[in-house]
């Protein structure tokens, strides 16, 4: 029992043996005295109220504790020991208000509570107007999906490089988290690249549609860097001449399967890819990266969407192999069978996916 409780006759007995309702009534009465002149109270009086209430409030009924937690959570000079006690209650209805907003709780107390309590307590902390890396490090380490999403969406939260990296790692499996991180003003260019590199195209497009113009330009630059890094090593192909050739054919009305077949048979890679790009609506850099891969399946898909004949698709496959390699007849026959079995609707869905990459 504190010295403060012994100053009020009968109070120590209420603290020891009073029922929760009676304790709540006394606690509210004492607290009301505090609230009446809270802004003018000297430190020694705040300490006195703190010592009086810290014995009463924990044993008061739930409704009284909830009410007092809510009212004290708004005060800059609330009794510090009581506020820390309320914040550590297992009942989130009591702990929540002070965890969400009380300025009395410092970073050390918040970090300790975040390490010891459950997800409800962590979720309440994410609503604070400001969060330091000392606290967010624990929130990101221990928090579940909802906690990390809410923390990432809090503009007043600050994150250490390690916490940012962990959030980005988790965002690879969480589109909502990706969108929240991608809209943060303190997101660095390097972290933006990491975020986009592990994100599905549909999420990238969504992110690009909701950010401000400056961030949208950053996303485009980051995606260009990612695509460049993904390209196979070696000299980069120059498509400028091929694009002029294809554009001239298009203007003259001669861009079609016949021209494409001629380019493929002549092993003119740049002209062939530029023609496929113009005919399919898939960005040239996207097609170049797809077709430069270790499988020729994209050629089968494009051939089906463009309704190309097998001779043209076969010529494109031979172009893919290159003049130094000759595929076995069995391999070409397997490719033909796969091409004829490929459903146009399936191919169209895939090509639509490739086309949509242009929005980033």
Coordinates of C-alpha atoms in Angstrom, one line a residue:
X1 CA 0.0 0.0 0.0
X2 CA 1.4 3.4 -0.9
X3 CA 1.8 6.4 1.5
X4 CA -0.7 8.3 -0.6
X5 CA -3.6 5.8 0.1
X6 CA -2.9 6.1 3.9
X7 CA -3.5 9.8 3.7
X8 CA -7.3 9.3 3.0
X9 CA -9.1 7.6 5.8
X10 CA -10.6 4.3 4.8
X11 CA -9.1 4.2 1.4
X12 CA -6.5 1.6 2.1
X13 CA -9.4 -0.7 3.3
X14 CA -11.3 -0.1 0.1
X15 CA -8.1 -1.0 -1.9
X16 CA -7.7 -4.2 0.1
X17 CA -11.2 -5.4 0.5
X18 CA -13.5 -3.2 -1.6
X19 CA -15.5 -4.8 -4.5
X20 CA -14.6 -3.7 -8.0
X21 CA -17.6 -1.4 -8.3
X22 CA -16.7 0.5 -5.1
X23 CA -13.0 0.7 -6.2
X24 CA -14.2 2.0 -9.6
X25 CA -16.3 4.7 -7.9
X26 CA -13.5 5.9 -5.8
X27 CA -11.0 5.8 -8.7
X28 CA -13.4 7.9 -10.9
X29 CA -13.9 10.4 -8.1
X30 CA -10.2 10.9 -7.5
X31 CA -9.5 11.0 -11.2
X32 CA -12.2 13.7 -11.6
X33 CA -10.3 15.9 -9.2
X34 CA -7.3 15.4 -11.4
X35 CA -9.2 16.2 -14.7
X36 CA -10.7 19.4 -13.2
X37 CA -7.4 21.2 -13.1
X38 CA -5.0 18.9 -14.9
X39 CA -3.1 21.5 -16.9
X40 CA -2.2 23.4 -13.7
X41 CA -1.1 20.5 -11.5
X42 CA 2.5 20.6 -10.2
X43 CA 4.7 17.5 -10.6
X44 CA 4.4 16.7 -6.9
X45 CA 0.6 16.6 -7.1
X46 CA 0.7 14.5 -10.3
X47 CA 2.8 12.1 -8.3
X48 CA 0.3 12.1 -5.5
X49 CA -2.6 11.2 -7.9
X50 CA -0.4 8.6 -9.5
X51 CA 0.2 6.9 -6.2
X52 CA -3.5 7.0 -5.2
X53 CA -4.8 5.7 -8.5
X54 CA -2.2 3.0 -9.2
X55 CA -3.5 0.9 -6.3
X56 CA -7.2 1.5 -7.1
X57 CA -7.5 1.3 -10.8
X58 CA -6.2 -2.2 -11.5
X59 CA -8.9 -3.7 -9.2
X60 CA -11.7 -1.5 -10.4
X61 CA -14.4 -2.9 -12.7
X62 CA -13.7 -3.1 -16.4
X63 CA -15.9 -0.2 -17.5
X64 CA -14.2 2.2 -15.0
X65 CA -10.7 1.1 -16.3
X66 CA -11.8 1.6 -19.9
X67 CA -13.2 5.1 -19.2
X68 CA -10.1 6.2 -17.2
X69 CA -7.7 4.8 -19.9
X70 CA -9.6 6.7 -22.6
X71 CA -9.5 10.0 -20.7
X72 CA -5.9 9.8 -19.5
X73 CA -4.7 8.9 -23.0
X74 CA -5.3 12.4 -24.2
X75 CA -3.3 14.2 -21.5
X76 CA 0.4 15.2 -21.7
X77 CA 0.8 15.1 -18.0
X78 CA -1.2 12.0 -17.1
X79 CA 0.1 10.1 -14.1
X80 CA 3.0 8.2 -15.7
X81 CA 3.0 5.0 -13.6
X82 CA -0.7 4.6 -14.0
X83 CA -0.6 5.1 -17.8
X84 CA 2.2 2.5 -18.0
X85 CA 0.2 0.1 -15.9
X86 CA -2.9 0.6 -18.1
X87 CA -0.8 0.0 -21.2
X88 CA 0.3 -3.4 -19.9
X89 CA -3.2 -4.7 -19.1
X90 CA -4.1 -7.8 -21.0
X91 CA -7.5 -6.4 -21.7
X92 CA -7.1 -4.5 -24.9
X93 CA -10.1 -2.3 -24.3
X94 CA -8.1 -0.8 -21.4
X95 CA -4.6 -0.9 -22.9
X96 CA -5.7 0.2 -26.4
X97 CA -6.4 3.9 -25.8
X98 CA -3.1 4.7 -24.1
X99 CA -1.2 2.6 -26.6
X100 CA -2.8 4.4 -29.5
X101 CA -2.1 8.0 -28.4
X102 CA -0.8 8.6 -24.9
X103 CA 2.2 10.9 -25.1
X104 CA 3.3 9.8 -21.7
X105 CA 4.5 6.4 -23.0
X106 CA 8.1 6.6 -24.2
X107 CA 9.8 4.5 -26.8
X108 CA 11.4 2.2 -24.2
X109 CA 8.0 1.4 -22.7
X110 CA 6.4 0.8 -26.0
X111 CA 9.1 -1.4 -27.3
X112 CA 9.0 -3.5 -24.1
X113 CA 5.2 -3.9 -24.3
X114 CA 5.5 -4.8 -28.0
X115 CA 7.9 -7.6 -27.1
X116 CA 5.7 -9.0 -24.3
X117 CA 2.1 -8.6 -25.4
X118 CA -0.1 -10.0 -28.1
X119 CA -1.1 -8.8 -31.6
X120 CA -3.9 -6.6 -30.3
X121 CA -1.5 -4.5 -28.3
X122 CA 0.9 -4.2 -31.3
X123 CA -2.0 -3.3 -33.6
X124 CA -3.0 -0.5 -31.2
X125 CA 0.5 1.0 -31.3
X126 CA 0.4 1.2 -35.1
X127 CA -2.2 4.0 -34.8
X128 CA 0.1 6.3 -32.8
X129 CA 0.8 9.6 -34.7
X130 CA 4.5 8.9 -34.5
X131 CA 6.6 5.7 -34.2
X132 CA 10.4 5.6 -33.9
X133 CA 12.5 2.8 -35.3
X134 CA 13.0 1.5 -31.8
X135 CA 9.3 0.6 -31.7
X136 CA 8.8 -0.3 -35.4
X137 CA 11.7 -2.7 -35.3
X138 CA 9.7 -4.8 -32.7
X139 CA 6.4 -4.3 -34.6
X140 CA 7.9 -5.6 -37.8
X141 CA 9.7 -8.5 -36.1
X142 CA 6.7 -9.8 -34.1
X143 CA 3.7 -8.3 -35.9
X144 CA 1.3 -10.4 -38.0
X145 CA 0.1 -9.3 -41.4
X146 CA -2.4 -6.7 -40.1
X147 CA 0.2 -5.2 -37.7
X148 CA 2.8 -4.8 -40.4
X149 CA 0.3 -3.4 -43.0
X150 CA -0.9 -0.8 -40.5
X151 CA 2.6 0.2 -39.5
X152 CA 3.6 0.6 -43.1
X153 CA 0.5 2.7 -43.8
X154 CA 1.3 5.0 -40.9
X155 CA 2.9 8.2 -42.4
X156 CA 4.3 9.1 -38.9
X157 CA 6.2 5.8 -38.5
X158 CA 10.0 5.6 -39.2
X159 CA 11.7 2.3 -40.0
X160 CA 15.3 1.2 -39.8
X161 CA 16.9 -0.2 -43.0
X162 CA 16.6 -3.7 -41.5
X163 CA 12.9 -3.3 -40.9
X164 CA 12.4 -1.9 -44.4
X165 CA 14.1 -4.9 -45.9
X166 CA 11.9 -7.3 -43.8
X167 CA 8.7 -5.5 -44.8
X168 CA 9.8 -5.7 -48.5
X169 CA 10.5 -9.4 -48.1
X170 CA 7.0 -9.9 -46.7
X171 CA 5.5 -7.7 -49.3
X172 CA 6.5 -10.3 -52.0
X173 CA 3.5 -12.4 -50.7
X174 CA 1.2 -9.5 -49.8
X175 CA -0.1 -7.1 -52.4
X176 CA -1.7 -4.8 -49.9
X177 CA 1.5 -4.4 -48.0
X178 CA 3.3 -3.6 -51.3
X179 CA 0.8 -0.8 -52.0
X180 CA 1.3 0.7 -48.6
X181 CA 5.1 0.6 -48.7
X182 CA 5.1 1.9 -52.3
X183 CA 3.3 5.0 -51.2
X184 CA 5.6 6.0 -48.3
X185 CA 7.4 9.3 -48.8
X186 CA 10.5 8.0 -47.1
X187 CA 10.9 5.0 -49.4
X188 CA 14.4 5.1 -50.9
X189 CA 15.2 4.4 -54.5
X190 CA 17.0 1.2 -53.7
X191 CA 14.2 0.0 -51.5
X192 CA 11.7 0.8 -54.3
X193 CA 13.7 -1.4 -56.7
X194 CA 13.7 -4.2 -54.2
X195 CA 9.9 -3.8 -53.6
X196 CA 9.1 -3.9 -57.3
X197 CA 11.5 -6.7 -58.1
X198 CA 9.6 -9.1 -56.0
X199 CA 6.1 -7.9 -57.0
X200 CA 3.6 -9.2 -59.5
X201 CA 2.9 -7.1 -62.6
X202 CA -0.8 -6.6 -61.5
X203 CA 0.4 -5.1 -58.2
X204 CA 2.9 -2.9 -60.0
X205 CA 0.2 -1.5 -62.2
X206 CA -2.1 -0.9 -59.3
X207 CA 0.7 0.9 -57.4
X208 CA 1.5 3.1 -60.4
X209 CA -2.1 4.1 -60.5
X210 CA -2.4 5.3 -56.9
X211 CA 1.0 7.1 -56.3
X212 CA 1.8 10.8 -57.0
X213 CA 3.4 11.7 -60.4
X214 CA 6.9 11.9 -58.8
X215 CA 6.7 8.4 -57.4
X216 CA 5.2 7.1 -60.7
X217 CA 8.3 8.4 -62.5
X218 CA 10.5 6.7 -59.9
X219 CA 8.6 3.5 -60.5
X220 CA 9.2 3.7 -64.3
X221 CA 12.9 4.3 -63.7
X222 CA 13.2 1.4 -61.3
X223 CA 11.3 -0.9 -63.6
X224 CA 13.6 0.0 -66.5
X225 CA 16.6 -0.8 -64.2
X226 CA 15.1 -4.1 -63.2
X227 CA 14.4 -5.1 -66.8
X228 CA 17.9 -4.1 -67.9
X229 CA 19.4 -6.2 -65.1
X230 CA 17.3 -9.1 -66.1
X231 CA 18.5 -9.2 -69.7
X232 CA 21.1 -11.8 -70.5
X233 CA 24.8 -10.7 -70.5
X234 CA 26.5 -9.8 -73.7
X235 CA 26.1 -7.0 -76.2
X236 CA 22.8 -5.2 -76.4
X237 CA 20.8 -5.4 -79.6
X238 CA 20.1 -2.2 -81.5
X239 CA 16.5 -2.3 -82.8
X240 CA 16.4 1.2 -84.2
X241 CA 17.1 0.2 -87.8
X242 CA 14.7 -2.7 -87.6
X243 CA 12.0 -0.5 -86.2
X244 CA 12.3 1.9 -89.1
X245 CA 12.1 -0.9 -91.6
X246 CA 9.0 -2.3 -89.9
X247 CA 7.4 1.1 -89.7
X248 CA 7.9 1.6 -93.4
X249 CA 6.3 -1.7 -94.1
X250 CA 3.4 -0.9 -91.9
X251 CA 2.8 2.5 -93.6
X252 CA 2.9 0.8 -97.0
X253 CA 0.4 -1.9 -95.9
X254 CA 3.0 -4.7 -96.3
X255 CA 3.5 -5.7 -92.6
X256 CA 2.1 -9.2 -92.2
X257 CA 2.9 -12.8 -92.0
X258 CA 4.7 -12.8 -95.4
X259 CA 7.2 -10.1 -94.3
X260 CA 7.7 -11.8 -90.9
X261 CA 8.4 -15.2 -92.6
X262 CA 11.0 -13.5 -94.9
X263 CA 12.8 -11.9 -91.9
X264 CA 12.8 -15.2 -90.0
X265 CA 14.2 -17.2 -92.9
X266 CA 16.9 -14.6 -93.5
X267 CA 17.8 -14.9 -89.8
X268 CA 17.1 -11.2 -89.2
X269 CA 16.4 -11.3 -85.5
X270 CA 15.9 -7.6 -84.9
X271 CA 13.4 -7.3 -87.8
X272 CA 11.6 -10.4 -86.8
X273 CA 11.1 -9.3 -83.2
X274 CA 10.2 -5.7 -84.2
X275 CA 7.6 -7.2 -86.6
X276 CA 6.2 -9.5 -83.8
X277 CA 6.0 -6.5 -81.5
X278 CA 4.1 -4.3 -84.0
X279 CA 1.7 -7.1 -84.9
X280 CA 1.0 -8.3 -81.4
X281 CA 1.0 -5.0 -79.4
X282 CA 3.6 -6.3 -77.0
X283 CA 6.4 -3.9 -76.1
X284 CA 9.6 -4.6 -78.0
X285 CA 11.9 -4.8 -74.9
X286 CA 9.4 -7.3 -73.3
X287 CA 9.4 -9.5 -76.4
X288 CA 13.2 -9.4 -76.7
X289 CA 13.6 -10.5 -73.1
X290 CA 11.0 -13.3 -73.5
X291 CA 12.3 -14.7 -76.7
X292 CA 16.0 -14.4 -75.6
X293 CA 15.1 -16.9 -72.8
X294 CA 15.9 -20.6 -72.6
X295 CA 12.6 -21.7 -74.2
X296 CA 10.9 -20.9 -77.5
X297 CA 7.3 -21.2 -76.0
X298 CA 6.6 -17.5 -76.4
X299 CA 6.9 -18.0 -80.2
X300 CA 4.2 -20.6 -80.1
X301 CA 1.9 -18.4 -78.0
X302 CA 2.5 -15.4 -80.4
X303 CA 1.9 -17.6 -83.4
X304 CA -1.4 -18.8 -82.1
X305 CA -2.6 -15.2 -81.2
X306 CA -1.5 -13.8 -84.6
X307 CA -3.0 -16.9 -86.4
X308 CA 0.3 -17.6 -88.1
X309 CA 0.8 -20.8 -90.1
X310 CA 3.1 -23.5 -88.9
X311 CA 5.8 -22.7 -91.6
X312 CA 6.2 -19.2 -90.2
X313 CA 6.3 -20.4 -86.6
X314 CA 8.8 -23.1 -87.6
X315 CA 11.0 -20.4 -89.2
X316 CA 10.8 -18.4 -86.0
X317 CA 11.9 -21.4 -83.9
X318 CA 14.8 -22.0 -86.2
X319 CA 15.7 -18.3 -85.8
X320 CA 15.6 -18.8 -82.0
X321 CA 18.0 -21.7 -82.3
X322 CA 20.4 -19.6 -84.3
X323 CA 22.5 -20.5 -87.4
X324 CA 25.0 -22.5 -85.2
X325 CA 22.4 -25.0 -83.9
X326 CA 20.1 -27.4 -85.7
X327 CA 17.1 -28.8 -83.8
X328 CA 16.3 -32.5 -84.2
X329 CA 13.3 -33.4 -86.3
X330 CA 11.7 -34.9 -83.2
X331 CA 12.0 -31.5 -81.4
X332 CA 10.4 -29.6 -84.3
X333 CA 7.6 -32.2 -84.5
X334 CA 7.0 -31.8 -80.7
X335 CA 6.8 -28.0 -81.2
X336 CA 4.3 -28.4 -84.0
X337 CA 2.1 -30.7 -81.9
X338 CA 2.2 -28.2 -79.0
X339 CA 1.4 -25.3 -81.4
X340 CA -1.6 -27.1 -82.8
X341 CA -2.9 -28.0 -79.4
X342 CA -2.5 -24.5 -77.9
X343 CA -5.9 -23.0 -77.2
X344 CA -6.3 -19.5 -78.7
X345 CA -8.1 -18.2 -75.6
X346 CA -5.2 -19.4 -73.4
X347 CA -2.6 -17.8 -75.7
X348 CA -4.6 -14.5 -75.7
X349 CA -4.6 -14.3 -71.9
X350 CA -0.9 -14.7 -71.8
X351 CA -0.3 -12.1 -74.5
X352 CA -2.7 -9.7 -72.8
X353 CA -0.5 -10.1 -69.7
X354 CA 2.6 -9.2 -71.7
X355 CA 0.8 -6.2 -73.2
X356 CA -0.2 -4.8 -69.9
X357 CA 3.4 -4.6 -68.8
X358 CA 3.6 -1.4 -70.8
X359 CA 1.7 0.4 -68.1
X360 CA 4.7 0.4 -65.8

